[in-house]
XYZ file of N, CA and C in Angstrom:
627
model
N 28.301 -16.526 -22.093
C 28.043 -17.936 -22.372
C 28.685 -18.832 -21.322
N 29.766 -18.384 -21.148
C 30.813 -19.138 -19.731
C 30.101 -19.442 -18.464
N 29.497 -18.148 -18.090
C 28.694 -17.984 -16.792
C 27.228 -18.750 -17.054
N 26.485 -18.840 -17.791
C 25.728 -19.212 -18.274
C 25.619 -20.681 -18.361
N 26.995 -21.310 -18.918
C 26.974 -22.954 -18.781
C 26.945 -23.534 -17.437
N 28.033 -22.279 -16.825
C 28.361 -22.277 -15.469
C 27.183 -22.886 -14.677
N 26.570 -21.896 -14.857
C 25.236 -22.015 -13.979
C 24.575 -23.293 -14.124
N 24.639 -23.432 -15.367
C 23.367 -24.539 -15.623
C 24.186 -25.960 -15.037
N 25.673 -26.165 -15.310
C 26.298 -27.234 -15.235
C 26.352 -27.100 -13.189
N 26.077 -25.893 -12.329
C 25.860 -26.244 -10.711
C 24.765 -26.544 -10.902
N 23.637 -26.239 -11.409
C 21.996 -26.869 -11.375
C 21.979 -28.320 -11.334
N 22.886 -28.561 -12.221
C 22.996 -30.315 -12.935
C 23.972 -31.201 -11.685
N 24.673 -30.329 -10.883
C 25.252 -31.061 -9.997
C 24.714 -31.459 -8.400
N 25.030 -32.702 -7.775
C 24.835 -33.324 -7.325
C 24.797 -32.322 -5.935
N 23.367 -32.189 -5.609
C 23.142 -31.009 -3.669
C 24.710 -31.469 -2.742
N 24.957 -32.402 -3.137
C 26.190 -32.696 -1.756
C 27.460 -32.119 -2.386
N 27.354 -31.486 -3.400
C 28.623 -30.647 -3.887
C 29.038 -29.173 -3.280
N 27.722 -28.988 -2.858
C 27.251 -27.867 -2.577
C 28.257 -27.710 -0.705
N 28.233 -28.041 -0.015
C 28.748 -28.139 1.370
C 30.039 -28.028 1.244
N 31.336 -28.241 0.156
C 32.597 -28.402 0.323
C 32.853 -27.081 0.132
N 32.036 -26.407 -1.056
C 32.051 -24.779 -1.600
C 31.543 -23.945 -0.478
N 30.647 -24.213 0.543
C 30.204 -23.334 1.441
C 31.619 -23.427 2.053
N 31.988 -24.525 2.326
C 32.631 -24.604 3.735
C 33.954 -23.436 3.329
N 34.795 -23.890 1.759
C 35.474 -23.271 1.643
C 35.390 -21.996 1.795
N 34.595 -21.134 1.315
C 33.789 -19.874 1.268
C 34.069 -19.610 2.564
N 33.365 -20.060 3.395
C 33.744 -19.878 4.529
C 34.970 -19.209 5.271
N 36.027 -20.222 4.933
C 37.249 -19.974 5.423
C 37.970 -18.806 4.194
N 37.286 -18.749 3.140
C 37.751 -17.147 2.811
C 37.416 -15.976 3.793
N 35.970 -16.271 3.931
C 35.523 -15.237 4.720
C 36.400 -14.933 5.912
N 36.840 -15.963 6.565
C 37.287 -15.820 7.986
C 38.822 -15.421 7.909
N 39.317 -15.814 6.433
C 40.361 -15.491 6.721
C 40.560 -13.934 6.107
N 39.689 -13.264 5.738
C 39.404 -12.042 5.038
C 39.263 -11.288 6.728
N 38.528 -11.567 7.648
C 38.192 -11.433 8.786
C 39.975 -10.918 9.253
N 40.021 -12.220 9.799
C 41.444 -12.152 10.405
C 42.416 -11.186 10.125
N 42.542 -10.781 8.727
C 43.278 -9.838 8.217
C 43.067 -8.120 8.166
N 41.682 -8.398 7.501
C 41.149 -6.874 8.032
C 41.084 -6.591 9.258
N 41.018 -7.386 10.103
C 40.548 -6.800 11.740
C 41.981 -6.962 12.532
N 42.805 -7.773 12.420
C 43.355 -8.804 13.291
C 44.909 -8.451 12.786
N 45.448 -8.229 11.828
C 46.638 -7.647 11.309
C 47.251 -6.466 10.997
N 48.264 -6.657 11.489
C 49.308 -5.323 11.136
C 49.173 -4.932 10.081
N 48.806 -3.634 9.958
C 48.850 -3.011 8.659
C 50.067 -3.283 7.979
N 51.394 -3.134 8.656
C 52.041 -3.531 7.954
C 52.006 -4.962 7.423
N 51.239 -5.952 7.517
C 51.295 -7.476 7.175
C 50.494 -7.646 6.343
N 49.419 -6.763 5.825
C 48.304 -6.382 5.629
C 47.872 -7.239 3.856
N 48.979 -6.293 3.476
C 49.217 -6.408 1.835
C 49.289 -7.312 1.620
N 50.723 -8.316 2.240
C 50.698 -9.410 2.063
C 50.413 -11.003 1.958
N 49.515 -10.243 3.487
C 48.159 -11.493 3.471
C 46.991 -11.504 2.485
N 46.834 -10.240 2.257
C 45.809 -10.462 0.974
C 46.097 -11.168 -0.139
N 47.480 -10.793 -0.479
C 47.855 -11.377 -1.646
C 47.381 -12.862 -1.531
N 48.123 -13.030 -0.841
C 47.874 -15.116 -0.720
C 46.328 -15.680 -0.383
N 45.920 -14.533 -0.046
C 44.064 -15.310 0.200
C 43.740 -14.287 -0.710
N 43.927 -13.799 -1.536
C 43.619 -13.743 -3.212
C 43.879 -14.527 -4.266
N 45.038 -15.500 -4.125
C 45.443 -16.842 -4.684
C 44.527 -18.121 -4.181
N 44.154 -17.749 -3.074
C 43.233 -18.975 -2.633
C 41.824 -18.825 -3.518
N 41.704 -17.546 -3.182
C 40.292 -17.138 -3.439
C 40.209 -17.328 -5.185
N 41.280 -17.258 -6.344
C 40.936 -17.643 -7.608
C 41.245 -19.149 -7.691
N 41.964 -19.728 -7.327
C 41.645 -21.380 -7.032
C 40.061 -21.600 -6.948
N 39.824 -21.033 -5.664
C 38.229 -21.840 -5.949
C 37.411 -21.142 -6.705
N 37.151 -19.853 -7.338
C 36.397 -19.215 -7.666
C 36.603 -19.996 -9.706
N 37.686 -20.341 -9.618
C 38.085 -21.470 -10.880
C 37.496 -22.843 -11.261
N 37.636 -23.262 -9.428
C 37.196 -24.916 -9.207
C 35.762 -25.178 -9.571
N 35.456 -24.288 -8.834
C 33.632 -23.728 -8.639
C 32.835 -22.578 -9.636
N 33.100 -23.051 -10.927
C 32.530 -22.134 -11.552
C 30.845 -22.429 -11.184
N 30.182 -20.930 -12.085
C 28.913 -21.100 -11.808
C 28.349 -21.228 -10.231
N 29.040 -21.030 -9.388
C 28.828 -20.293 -8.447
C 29.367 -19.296 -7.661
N 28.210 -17.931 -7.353
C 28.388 -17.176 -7.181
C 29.301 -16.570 -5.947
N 29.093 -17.298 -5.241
C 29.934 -17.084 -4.312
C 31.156 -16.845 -3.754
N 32.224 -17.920 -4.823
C 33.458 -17.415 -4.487
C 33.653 -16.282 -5.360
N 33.261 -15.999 -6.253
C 33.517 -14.730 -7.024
C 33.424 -13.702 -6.127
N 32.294 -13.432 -5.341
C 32.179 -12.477 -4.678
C 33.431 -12.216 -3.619
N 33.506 -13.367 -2.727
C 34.518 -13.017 -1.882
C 36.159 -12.716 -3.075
N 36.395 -13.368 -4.267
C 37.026 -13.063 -4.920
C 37.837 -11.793 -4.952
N 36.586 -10.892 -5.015
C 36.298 -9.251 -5.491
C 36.622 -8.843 -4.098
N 35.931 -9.450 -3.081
C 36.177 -8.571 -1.965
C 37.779 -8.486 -1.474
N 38.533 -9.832 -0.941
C 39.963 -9.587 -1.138
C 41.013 -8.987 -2.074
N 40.346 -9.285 -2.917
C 41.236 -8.155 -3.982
C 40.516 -6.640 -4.263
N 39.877 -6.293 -3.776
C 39.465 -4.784 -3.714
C 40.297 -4.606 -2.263
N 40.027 -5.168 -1.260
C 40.949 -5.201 -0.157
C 42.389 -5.167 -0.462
N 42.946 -5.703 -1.133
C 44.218 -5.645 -1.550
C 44.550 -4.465 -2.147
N 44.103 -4.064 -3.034
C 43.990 -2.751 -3.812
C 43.975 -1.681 -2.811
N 43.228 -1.847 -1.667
C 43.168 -0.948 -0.594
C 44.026 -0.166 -0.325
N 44.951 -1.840 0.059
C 46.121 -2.056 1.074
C 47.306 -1.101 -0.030
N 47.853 -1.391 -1.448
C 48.525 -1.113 -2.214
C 48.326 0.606 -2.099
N 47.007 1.280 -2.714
C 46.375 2.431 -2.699
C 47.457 3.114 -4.039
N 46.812 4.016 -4.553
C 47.264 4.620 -5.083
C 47.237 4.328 -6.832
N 47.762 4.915 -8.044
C 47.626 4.306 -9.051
C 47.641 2.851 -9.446
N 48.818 2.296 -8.501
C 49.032 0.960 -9.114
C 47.977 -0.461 -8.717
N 46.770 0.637 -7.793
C 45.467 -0.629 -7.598
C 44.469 -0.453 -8.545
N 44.723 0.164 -9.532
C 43.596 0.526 -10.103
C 43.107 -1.092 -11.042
N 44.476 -1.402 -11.629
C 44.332 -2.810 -11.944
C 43.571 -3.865 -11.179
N 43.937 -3.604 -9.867
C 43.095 -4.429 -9.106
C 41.726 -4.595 -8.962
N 41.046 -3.224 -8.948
C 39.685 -2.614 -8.603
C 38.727 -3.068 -10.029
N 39.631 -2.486 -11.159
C 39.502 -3.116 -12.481
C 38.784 -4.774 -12.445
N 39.958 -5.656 -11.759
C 39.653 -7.057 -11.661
C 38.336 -7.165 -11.012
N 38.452 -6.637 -9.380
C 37.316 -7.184 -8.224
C 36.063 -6.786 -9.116
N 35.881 -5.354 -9.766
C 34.990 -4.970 -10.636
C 34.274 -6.131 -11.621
N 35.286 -6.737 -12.527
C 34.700 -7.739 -13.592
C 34.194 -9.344 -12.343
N 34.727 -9.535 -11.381
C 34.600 -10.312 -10.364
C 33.124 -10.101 -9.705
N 33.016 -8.906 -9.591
C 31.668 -8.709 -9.044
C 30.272 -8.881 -10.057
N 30.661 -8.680 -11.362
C 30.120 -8.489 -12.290
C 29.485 -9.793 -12.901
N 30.596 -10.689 -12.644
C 30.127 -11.999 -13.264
C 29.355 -13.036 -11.919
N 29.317 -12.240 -10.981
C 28.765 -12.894 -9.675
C 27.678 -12.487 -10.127
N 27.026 -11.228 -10.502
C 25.522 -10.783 -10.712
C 25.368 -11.313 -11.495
N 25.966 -12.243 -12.357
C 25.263 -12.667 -13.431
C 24.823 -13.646 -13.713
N 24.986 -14.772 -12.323
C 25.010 -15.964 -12.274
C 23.690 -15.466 -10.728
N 24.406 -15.035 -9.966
C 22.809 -15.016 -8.489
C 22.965 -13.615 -8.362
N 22.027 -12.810 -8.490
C 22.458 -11.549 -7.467
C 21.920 -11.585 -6.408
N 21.285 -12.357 -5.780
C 21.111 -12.302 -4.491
C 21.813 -12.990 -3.664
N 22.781 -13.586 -4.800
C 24.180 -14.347 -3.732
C 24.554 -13.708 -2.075
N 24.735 -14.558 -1.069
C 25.067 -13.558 0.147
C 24.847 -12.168 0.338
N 23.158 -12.342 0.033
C 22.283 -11.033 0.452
C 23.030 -10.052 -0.062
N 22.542 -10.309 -1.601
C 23.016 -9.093 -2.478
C 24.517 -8.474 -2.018
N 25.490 -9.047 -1.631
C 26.704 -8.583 -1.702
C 27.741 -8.307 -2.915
N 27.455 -8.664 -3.751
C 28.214 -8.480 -5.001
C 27.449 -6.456 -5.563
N 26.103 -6.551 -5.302
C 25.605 -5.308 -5.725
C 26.487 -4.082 -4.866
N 26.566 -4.501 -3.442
C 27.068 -3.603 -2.260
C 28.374 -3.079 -2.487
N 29.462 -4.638 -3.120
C 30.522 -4.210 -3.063
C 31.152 -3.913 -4.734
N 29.798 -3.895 -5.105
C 30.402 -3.024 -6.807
C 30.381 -1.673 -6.697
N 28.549 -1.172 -5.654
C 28.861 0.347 -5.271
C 29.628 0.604 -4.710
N 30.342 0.370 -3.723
C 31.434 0.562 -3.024
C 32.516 1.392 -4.014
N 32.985 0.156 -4.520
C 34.078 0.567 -5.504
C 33.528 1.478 -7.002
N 32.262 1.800 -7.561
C 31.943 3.238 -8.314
C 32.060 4.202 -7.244
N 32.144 4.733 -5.947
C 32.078 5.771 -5.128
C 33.353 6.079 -4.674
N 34.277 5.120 -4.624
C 35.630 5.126 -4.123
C 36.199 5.225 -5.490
N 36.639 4.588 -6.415
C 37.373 4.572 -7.153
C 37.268 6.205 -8.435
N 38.515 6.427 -8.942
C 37.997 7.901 -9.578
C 37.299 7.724 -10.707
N 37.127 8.968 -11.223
C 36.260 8.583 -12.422
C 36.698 9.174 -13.565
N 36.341 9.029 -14.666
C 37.103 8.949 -15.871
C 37.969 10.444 -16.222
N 39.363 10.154 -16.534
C 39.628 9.511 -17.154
C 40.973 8.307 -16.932
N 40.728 8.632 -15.254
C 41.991 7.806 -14.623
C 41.481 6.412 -14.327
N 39.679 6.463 -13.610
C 38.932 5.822 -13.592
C 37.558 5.245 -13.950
N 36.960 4.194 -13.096
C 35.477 4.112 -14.035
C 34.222 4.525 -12.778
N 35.046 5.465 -11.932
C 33.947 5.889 -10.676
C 32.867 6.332 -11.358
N 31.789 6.278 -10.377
C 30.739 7.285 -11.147
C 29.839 7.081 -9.610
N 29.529 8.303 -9.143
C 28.325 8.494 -7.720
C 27.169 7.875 -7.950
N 26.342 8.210 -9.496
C 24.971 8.048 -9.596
C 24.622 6.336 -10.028
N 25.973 5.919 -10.666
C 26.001 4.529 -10.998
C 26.240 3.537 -9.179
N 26.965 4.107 -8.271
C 27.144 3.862 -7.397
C 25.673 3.960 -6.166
N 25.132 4.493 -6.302
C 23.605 5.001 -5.744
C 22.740 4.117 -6.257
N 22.857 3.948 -7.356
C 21.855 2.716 -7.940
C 22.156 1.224 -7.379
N 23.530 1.164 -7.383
C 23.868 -0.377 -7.255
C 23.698 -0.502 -5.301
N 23.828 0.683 -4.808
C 23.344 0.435 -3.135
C 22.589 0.038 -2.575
N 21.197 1.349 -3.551
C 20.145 0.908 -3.434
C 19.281 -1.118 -3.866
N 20.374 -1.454 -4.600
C 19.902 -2.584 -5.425
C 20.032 -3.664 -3.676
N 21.639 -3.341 -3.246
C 22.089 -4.164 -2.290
C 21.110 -3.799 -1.151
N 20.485 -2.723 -0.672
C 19.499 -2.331 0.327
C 17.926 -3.147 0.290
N 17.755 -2.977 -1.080
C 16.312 -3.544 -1.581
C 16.442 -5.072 -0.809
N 17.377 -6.188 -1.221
C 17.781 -7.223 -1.144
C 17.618 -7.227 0.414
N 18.684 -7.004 1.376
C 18.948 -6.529 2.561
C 18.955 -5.454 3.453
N 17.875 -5.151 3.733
C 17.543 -3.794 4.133
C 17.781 -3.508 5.599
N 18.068 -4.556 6.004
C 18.073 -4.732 7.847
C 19.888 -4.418 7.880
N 20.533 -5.374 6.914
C 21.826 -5.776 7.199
C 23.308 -4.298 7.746
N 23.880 -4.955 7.932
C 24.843 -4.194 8.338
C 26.184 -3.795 7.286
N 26.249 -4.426 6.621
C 27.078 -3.692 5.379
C 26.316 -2.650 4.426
N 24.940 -3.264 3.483
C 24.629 -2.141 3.114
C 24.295 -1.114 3.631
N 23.678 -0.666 5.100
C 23.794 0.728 5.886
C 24.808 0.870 6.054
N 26.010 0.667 6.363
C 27.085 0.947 6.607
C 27.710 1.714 5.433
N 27.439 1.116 4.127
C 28.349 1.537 2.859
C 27.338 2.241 2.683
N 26.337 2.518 2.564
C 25.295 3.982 1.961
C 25.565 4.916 2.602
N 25.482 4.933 4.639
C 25.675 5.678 4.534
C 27.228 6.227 4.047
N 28.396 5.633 4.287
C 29.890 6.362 3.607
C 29.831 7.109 2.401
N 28.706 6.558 1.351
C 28.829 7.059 0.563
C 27.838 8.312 0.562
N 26.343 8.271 1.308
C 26.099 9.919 1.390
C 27.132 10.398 1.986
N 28.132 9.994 3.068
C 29.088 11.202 3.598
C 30.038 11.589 2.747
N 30.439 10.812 2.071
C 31.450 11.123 1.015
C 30.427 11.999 -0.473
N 29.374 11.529 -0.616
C 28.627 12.512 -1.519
C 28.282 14.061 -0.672
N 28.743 14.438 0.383
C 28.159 15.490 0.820
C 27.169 15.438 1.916
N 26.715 14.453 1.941
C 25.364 14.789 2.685
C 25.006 13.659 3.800
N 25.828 13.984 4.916
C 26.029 13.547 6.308
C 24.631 13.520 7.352
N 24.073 14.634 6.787
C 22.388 14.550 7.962
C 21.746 13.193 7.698
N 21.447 12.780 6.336
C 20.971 11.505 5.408
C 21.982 10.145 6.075
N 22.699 10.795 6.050
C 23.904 9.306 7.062
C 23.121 8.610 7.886
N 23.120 9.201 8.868
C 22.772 8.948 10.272
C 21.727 7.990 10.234
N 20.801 8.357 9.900
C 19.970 6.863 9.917
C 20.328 5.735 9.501
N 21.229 5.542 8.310
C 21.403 4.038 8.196
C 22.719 3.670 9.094
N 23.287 4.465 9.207
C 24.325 4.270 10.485
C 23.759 3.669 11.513
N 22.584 4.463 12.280
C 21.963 3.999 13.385
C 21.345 2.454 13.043
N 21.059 2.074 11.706
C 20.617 0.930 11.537
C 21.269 -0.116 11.411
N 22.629 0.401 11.204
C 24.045 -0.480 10.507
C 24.053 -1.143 12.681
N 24.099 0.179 13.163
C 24.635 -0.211 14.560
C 23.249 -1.477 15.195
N 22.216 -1.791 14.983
C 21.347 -2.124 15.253
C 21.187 -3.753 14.025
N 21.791 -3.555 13.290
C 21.789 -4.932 12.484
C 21.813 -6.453 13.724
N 21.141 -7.265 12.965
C 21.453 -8.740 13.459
C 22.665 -9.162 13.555
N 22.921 -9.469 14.689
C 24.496 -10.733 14.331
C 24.080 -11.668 12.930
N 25.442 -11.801 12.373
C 25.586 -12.677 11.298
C 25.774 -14.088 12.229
N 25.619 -14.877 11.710
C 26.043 -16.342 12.568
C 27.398 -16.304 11.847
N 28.073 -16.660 12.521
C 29.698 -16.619 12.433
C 30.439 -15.505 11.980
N 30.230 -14.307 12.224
C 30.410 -13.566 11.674
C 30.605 -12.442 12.669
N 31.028 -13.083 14.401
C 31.317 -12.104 15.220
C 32.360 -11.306 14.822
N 33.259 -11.334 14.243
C 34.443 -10.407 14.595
C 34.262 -9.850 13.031
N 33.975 -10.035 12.358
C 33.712 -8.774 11.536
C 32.199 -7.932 11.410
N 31.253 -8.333 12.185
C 30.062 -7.705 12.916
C 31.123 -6.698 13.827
N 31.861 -7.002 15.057
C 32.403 -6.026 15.589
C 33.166 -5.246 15.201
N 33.745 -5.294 14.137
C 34.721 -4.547 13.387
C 33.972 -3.582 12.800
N 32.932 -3.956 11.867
C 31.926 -3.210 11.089
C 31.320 -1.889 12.180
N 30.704 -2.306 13.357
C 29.974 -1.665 14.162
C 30.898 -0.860 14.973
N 32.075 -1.124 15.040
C 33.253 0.437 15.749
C 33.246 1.244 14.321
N 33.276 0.507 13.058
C 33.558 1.613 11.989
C 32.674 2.917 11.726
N 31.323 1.526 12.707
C 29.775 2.612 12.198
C 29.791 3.646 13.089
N 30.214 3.462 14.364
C 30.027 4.147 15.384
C 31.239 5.324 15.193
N 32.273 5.190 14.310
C 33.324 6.144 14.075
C 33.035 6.935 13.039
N 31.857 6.554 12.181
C 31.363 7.545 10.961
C 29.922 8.465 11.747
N 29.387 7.544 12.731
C 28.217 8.538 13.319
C 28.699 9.724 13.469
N 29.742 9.131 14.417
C 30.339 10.744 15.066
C 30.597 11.858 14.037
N 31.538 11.120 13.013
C 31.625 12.116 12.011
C 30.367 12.867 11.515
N 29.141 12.302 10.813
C 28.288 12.420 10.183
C 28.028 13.306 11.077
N 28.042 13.111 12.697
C 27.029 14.237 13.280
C 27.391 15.737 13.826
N 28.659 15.389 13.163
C 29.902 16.514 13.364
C 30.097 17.896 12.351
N 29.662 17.459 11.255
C 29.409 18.367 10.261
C 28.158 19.610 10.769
């Protein structure tokens, strides 16, 4: 019902509301950028934390849209990363219900990214009874993010990880090769280049088996 008013109460609001939420969005993104690419692992943790505090500020301010939720999920699955081990599971838990309530308001929010980075985390995370992983639930939600964006460079990128991590590395390679071949994002050089050494570091693998 929350998400739901949500929605209807951004419908009801005024188009020029709309530009302060991109912009912010934005500077999640970039500063999500900066950190994954650009920081000491050791600094790593701790920057997430604080642009995970940013990121529920607006994802609060701005209900009913989808967007900051998503990046929401993504820094704090990032964070969880960074932590590893039992005590992120809480986290993954969160980005999980984060991603969840993004599909429920746009799923085609930022070219189906909320679908991409829910499979992500069913393929990575374990599965019951420590966790709520599951491969085949994870395969579905890829495919959902592929349908949406089929050119893009995250969902080839994360399908293929997850055929390599399901076993089956020959099946990789093509969306790898497609991940490497994606469009530039507009503003989005330095995590386009980040993405595309990762792709080019799983080819090898994939073609190594």
């Amino acid at each position: 019902m929350a998400a739901f008013m949500g929605a209807t109460l951004m419908l009801l609001a005024p188009l020029s509301h709309a530009a302060p939420v991109d912009d912010a969005v934005q500077e999640l993104q970039q500063g999500w950028e900066s950190v994954r690419y650009q920081t000491p692992p050791s600094e790593r943790e701790k920057r997430f934390e604080a642009l995970a505090t940013r990121a529920h500020e607006l994802s609060t301010t701005h209900q009913g849209r989808a967007e900051p939720l998503i990046w929401e999920g993504i820094i704090v699955s990032s964070l969880a990363g960074e932590k590893g081990g039992l005590g992120a599971l809480p986290l993954v838990k969160q980005a999980k219900g984060l991603y969840e309530a993004a599909l429920s308001i746009d799923p085609k929010a930022l070219d189906g990214s909320a679908y991409n980075s829910l499979g992500v985390l069913y393929y990575k995370v374990p599965g019951w009874p420590v966790g709520f992983g599951n491969k085949a639930k994870a395969d579905e939600l890829l495919h959902q993010a592929l349908a949406i964006n089929p050119n893009g460079i995250d969902p080839n990128f994360f399908y293929a990880e997850y055929l390599i991590e399901t076993k089956r590395p020959s099946e990789a390679v093509v969306y790898l090769e497609r991940a490497l071949k994606a469009p530039d994002r507009p503003g989005r050089t330095l995590a386009d280049t980040g993405r595309r050494e990762e792709a080019r570091q799983l080819l090898e693998k994939a073609k190594s088996f």
